[in-house]
Amino acid sequence: MSTLSYSAILSERSMVGREPPDLKGVRSKFDVRNLSFWYGDTQALHDVSLTIPECSVVALIGPSGCGKSTFLRSLNRMNEQIDGVRHTGRIVLDGEDINSNQLSVVELRRRVGMVFQKSNPFPKSIFENVVFGPRVAGIRDHARLYEITERSLKRAALWDEVKDRLDDSALNLSGGQQQRLCIARALATDPEVLLLDEPASALDPQSTDRIEALMFELKRDYTIVIVTHNMQQAARVSDLTAFFFQGRLIESGPTGQLYTVPKVKQTEDYITGRFG
């Protein structure tokens, strides 16, 4: 796909009111500096620095095994669940180092929610899926839980489809509905950031469209970081794009700039399909 074709995608975004905003002067949500990461003796990230603006969609692109998911999972310390990992550098959320003893992992993951590539609803009712996090946080009042459920499902653009069957098993939902339910479940804990690891890779085109439309709605209130192998999807939804290759951040910048006038030849080769 040529940069000219990406220009058409970006023009179409502007026509429907979804053009990437000017991020100059926008407050940063995450500030990552000189992040290196190892799985045992294998280094997965090399000296990565990236600023993630507040209330924006940031796409992480690059070939498989380039470090995108490792970087994403570093933002809420999910990598710590793997034995033998270590890192150097700093990841700052709203001015606070997320690895500081002052910020608990539980609180970090409440503020930075995550939705995985494969939808993973619990084998429970739709209602119980959404309220899982609030229940863990100690909320027991049914009226309050119902309010959280309604609000979260509305934000995930699923309420109208399931409001009359909240007691049904979540496993009876379609794949696209299950993924939006997982987003609602993440939203139920009132996060500030959503990490999306290829959230539409297993979905049909119609469901993918719904997930992409949802991102535009959600970024009004949340910062979104998405890993995607779909280059067109990144061009359609992101405000800022970061290109990773072999554990290194090769280039990052406003999506319109990176897709149409990349500064690095390697970036151009990747987005135009010469490799990857």
mmCIF file of N, CA and C in Angstrom, residues 126-127 129-134 144-160 162 166 179-191 194 214 218 222:
data_model
loop_
_atom_site.group_PDB
_atom_site.id
_atom_site.type_symbol
_atom_site.label_atom_id
_atom_site.label_comp_id
_atom_site.label_asym_id
_atom_site.label_seq_id
_atom_site.Cartn_x
_atom_site.Cartn_y
_atom_site.Cartn_z
ATOM 1 N N ILE A 126 -23.576 -11.607 31.799
ATOM 2 C CA ILE A 126 -23.103 -10.316 31.299
ATOM 3 C C ILE A 126 -22.921 -9.354 32.466
ATOM 4 N N PHE A 127 -23.907 -9.306 33.348
ATOM 5 C CA PHE A 127 -23.856 -8.414 34.509
ATOM 6 C C PHE A 127 -22.635 -8.726 35.377
ATOM 7 N N ASN A 129 -19.887 -10.195 34.625
ATOM 8 C CA ASN A 129 -18.644 -9.845 33.954
ATOM 9 C C ASN A 129 -18.297 -8.384 34.183
ATOM 10 N N VAL A 130 -19.285 -7.510 34.003
ATOM 11 C CA VAL A 130 -19.016 -6.071 34.110
ATOM 12 C C VAL A 130 -18.661 -5.683 35.538
ATOM 13 N N VAL A 131 -19.353 -6.267 36.516
ATOM 14 C CA VAL A 131 -19.162 -5.819 37.908
ATOM 15 C C VAL A 131 -18.040 -6.569 38.611
ATOM 16 N N PHE A 132 -17.308 -7.407 37.896
ATOM 17 C CA PHE A 132 -16.256 -8.190 38.547
ATOM 18 C C PHE A 132 -15.259 -7.279 39.267
ATOM 19 N N GLY A 133 -14.750 -6.283 38.549
ATOM 20 C CA GLY A 133 -13.764 -5.375 39.154
ATOM 21 C C GLY A 133 -14.327 -4.583 40.316
ATOM 22 N N PRO A 134 -15.502 -3.939 40.149
ATOM 23 C CA PRO A 134 -16.094 -3.215 41.277
ATOM 24 C C PRO A 134 -16.348 -4.105 42.494
ATOM 25 N N ARG A 144 -25.933 0.300 43.018
ATOM 26 C CA ARG A 144 -24.686 0.912 42.564
ATOM 27 C C ARG A 144 -24.047 0.060 41.468
ATOM 28 N N LEU A 145 -24.044 -1.251 41.647
ATOM 29 C CA LEU A 145 -23.465 -2.145 40.649
ATOM 30 C C LEU A 145 -24.243 -2.082 39.336
ATOM 31 N N TYR A 146 -25.568 -1.981 39.430
ATOM 32 C CA TYR A 146 -26.375 -1.878 38.216
ATOM 33 C C TYR A 146 -26.064 -0.568 37.485
ATOM 34 N N GLU A 147 -25.883 0.497 38.248
ATOM 35 C CA GLU A 147 -25.548 1.797 37.658
ATOM 36 C C GLU A 147 -24.212 1.718 36.920
ATOM 37 N N ILE A 148 -23.236 1.046 37.537
ATOM 38 C CA ILE A 148 -21.922 0.878 36.908
ATOM 39 C C ILE A 148 -22.045 0.054 35.635
ATOM 40 N N THR A 149 -22.864 -0.981 35.694
ATOM 41 C CA THR A 149 -23.064 -1.846 34.528
ATOM 42 C C THR A 149 -23.667 -1.073 33.369
ATOM 43 N N GLU A 150 -24.721 -0.317 33.650
ATOM 44 C CA GLU A 150 -25.372 0.451 32.590
ATOM 45 C C GLU A 150 -24.414 1.473 31.984
ATOM 46 N N ARG A 151 -23.711 2.194 32.842
ATOM 47 C CA ARG A 151 -22.788 3.219 32.348
ATOM 48 C C ARG A 151 -21.671 2.598 31.505
ATOM 49 N N SER A 152 -21.101 1.499 31.987
ATOM 50 C CA SER A 152 -19.977 0.869 31.287
ATOM 51 C C SER A 152 -20.406 0.277 29.955
ATOM 52 N N LEU A 153 -21.570 -0.369 29.932
ATOM 53 C CA LEU A 153 -22.059 -0.953 28.688
ATOM 54 C C LEU A 153 -22.440 0.126 27.675
ATOM 55 N N LYS A 154 -22.942 1.241 28.156
ATOM 56 C CA LYS A 154 -23.245 2.345 27.242
ATOM 57 C C LYS A 154 -21.961 2.905 26.653
ATOM 58 N N ARG A 155 -20.942 3.065 27.474
ATOM 59 C CA ARG A 155 -19.670 3.583 26.980
ATOM 60 C C ARG A 155 -19.039 2.626 25.972
ATOM 61 N N ALA A 156 -19.306 1.328 26.138
ATOM 62 C CA ALA A 156 -18.762 0.326 25.221
ATOM 63 C C ALA A 156 -19.702 0.052 24.049
ATOM 64 N N ALA A 157 -20.744 0.876 23.905
ATOM 65 C CA ALA A 157 -21.699 0.768 22.795
ATOM 66 C C ALA A 157 -22.341 -0.618 22.726
ATOM 67 N N LEU A 158 -22.682 -1.167 23.904
ATOM 68 C CA LEU A 158 -23.267 -2.508 23.953
ATOM 69 C C LEU A 158 -24.607 -2.543 24.692
ATOM 70 N N TRP A 159 -24.922 -1.489 25.419
ATOM 71 C CA TRP A 159 -26.103 -1.483 26.280
ATOM 72 C C TRP A 159 -27.387 -1.815 25.531
ATOM 73 N N ASP A 160 -27.629 -1.174 24.419
ATOM 74 C CA ASP A 160 -28.887 -1.383 23.702
ATOM 75 C C ASP A 160 -29.047 -2.819 23.217
ATOM 76 N N VAL A 162 -27.867 -5.573 24.869
ATOM 77 C CA VAL A 162 -27.905 -6.592 25.932
ATOM 78 C C VAL A 162 -28.713 -6.179 27.158
ATOM 79 N N LEU A 166 -29.214 -9.186 30.769
ATOM 80 C CA LEU A 166 -28.004 -9.053 31.577
ATOM 81 C C LEU A 166 -27.676 -10.317 32.355
ATOM 82 N N GLN A 179 -15.990 -8.853 22.735
ATOM 83 C CA GLN A 179 -14.871 -7.925 22.839
ATOM 84 C C GLN A 179 -15.331 -6.600 23.434
ATOM 85 N N ARG A 180 -16.501 -6.114 23.027
ATOM 86 C CA ARG A 180 -17.022 -4.873 23.621
ATOM 87 C C ARG A 180 -17.383 -5.076 25.090
ATOM 88 N N LEU A 181 -17.815 -6.296 25.450
ATOM 89 C CA LEU A 181 -18.071 -6.586 26.859
ATOM 90 C C LEU A 181 -16.774 -6.509 27.657
ATOM 91 N N CYS A 182 -15.685 -7.021 27.084
ATOM 92 C CA CYS A 182 -14.390 -6.942 27.775
ATOM 93 C C CYS A 182 -13.955 -5.482 27.947
ATOM 94 N N ILE A 183 -14.262 -4.646 26.963
ATOM 95 C CA ILE A 183 -13.981 -3.223 27.094
ATOM 96 C C ILE A 183 -14.832 -2.621 28.203
ATOM 97 N N ALA A 184 -16.126 -2.999 28.256
ATOM 98 C CA ALA A 184 -17.007 -2.512 29.324
ATOM 99 C C ALA A 184 -16.485 -2.952 30.683
ATOM 100 N N ARG A 185 -16.009 -4.186 30.774
ATOM 101 C CA ARG A 185 -15.467 -4.702 32.036
ATOM 102 C C ARG A 185 -14.256 -3.887 32.472
ATOM 103 N N ALA A 186 -13.418 -3.497 31.504
ATOM 104 C CA ALA A 186 -12.264 -2.659 31.829
ATOM 105 C C ALA A 186 -12.708 -1.261 32.266
ATOM 106 N N LEU A 187 -13.743 -0.727 31.632
ATOM 107 C CA LEU A 187 -14.219 0.614 31.958
ATOM 108 C C LEU A 187 -14.897 0.675 33.316
ATOM 109 N N ALA A 188 -15.388 -0.459 33.812
ATOM 110 C CA ALA A 188 -16.156 -0.481 35.059
ATOM 111 C C ALA A 188 -15.342 -0.069 36.274
ATOM 112 N N THR A 189 -14.014 -0.138 36.181
ATOM 113 C CA THR A 189 -13.172 0.253 37.316
ATOM 114 C C THR A 189 -12.723 1.708 37.220
ATOM 115 N N ASP A 190 -13.334 2.461 36.282
ATOM 116 C CA ASP A 190 -12.999 3.877 36.092
ATOM 117 C C ASP A 190 -11.514 4.101 35.807
ATOM 118 N N PRO A 191 -10.984 3.459 34.768
ATOM 119 C CA PRO A 191 -9.576 3.680 34.435
ATOM 120 C C PRO A 191 -9.378 5.041 33.775
ATOM 121 N N LEU A 194 -6.678 3.012 28.537
ATOM 122 C CA LEU A 194 -7.041 1.688 28.031
ATOM 123 C C LEU A 194 -5.918 1.191 27.128
ATOM 124 N N LEU A 214 -15.868 3.046 18.348
ATOM 125 C CA LEU A 214 -15.878 3.165 19.804
ATOM 126 C C LEU A 214 -14.645 3.903 20.306
ATOM 127 N N LEU A 218 -14.419 6.962 22.976
ATOM 128 C CA LEU A 218 -13.754 6.787 24.263
ATOM 129 C C LEU A 218 -12.606 7.763 24.483
ATOM 130 N N TYR A 222 -10.653 9.050 27.767
ATOM 131 C CA TYR A 222 -9.583 8.113 28.098
ATOM 132 C C TYR A 222 -8.409 8.269 27.134
#
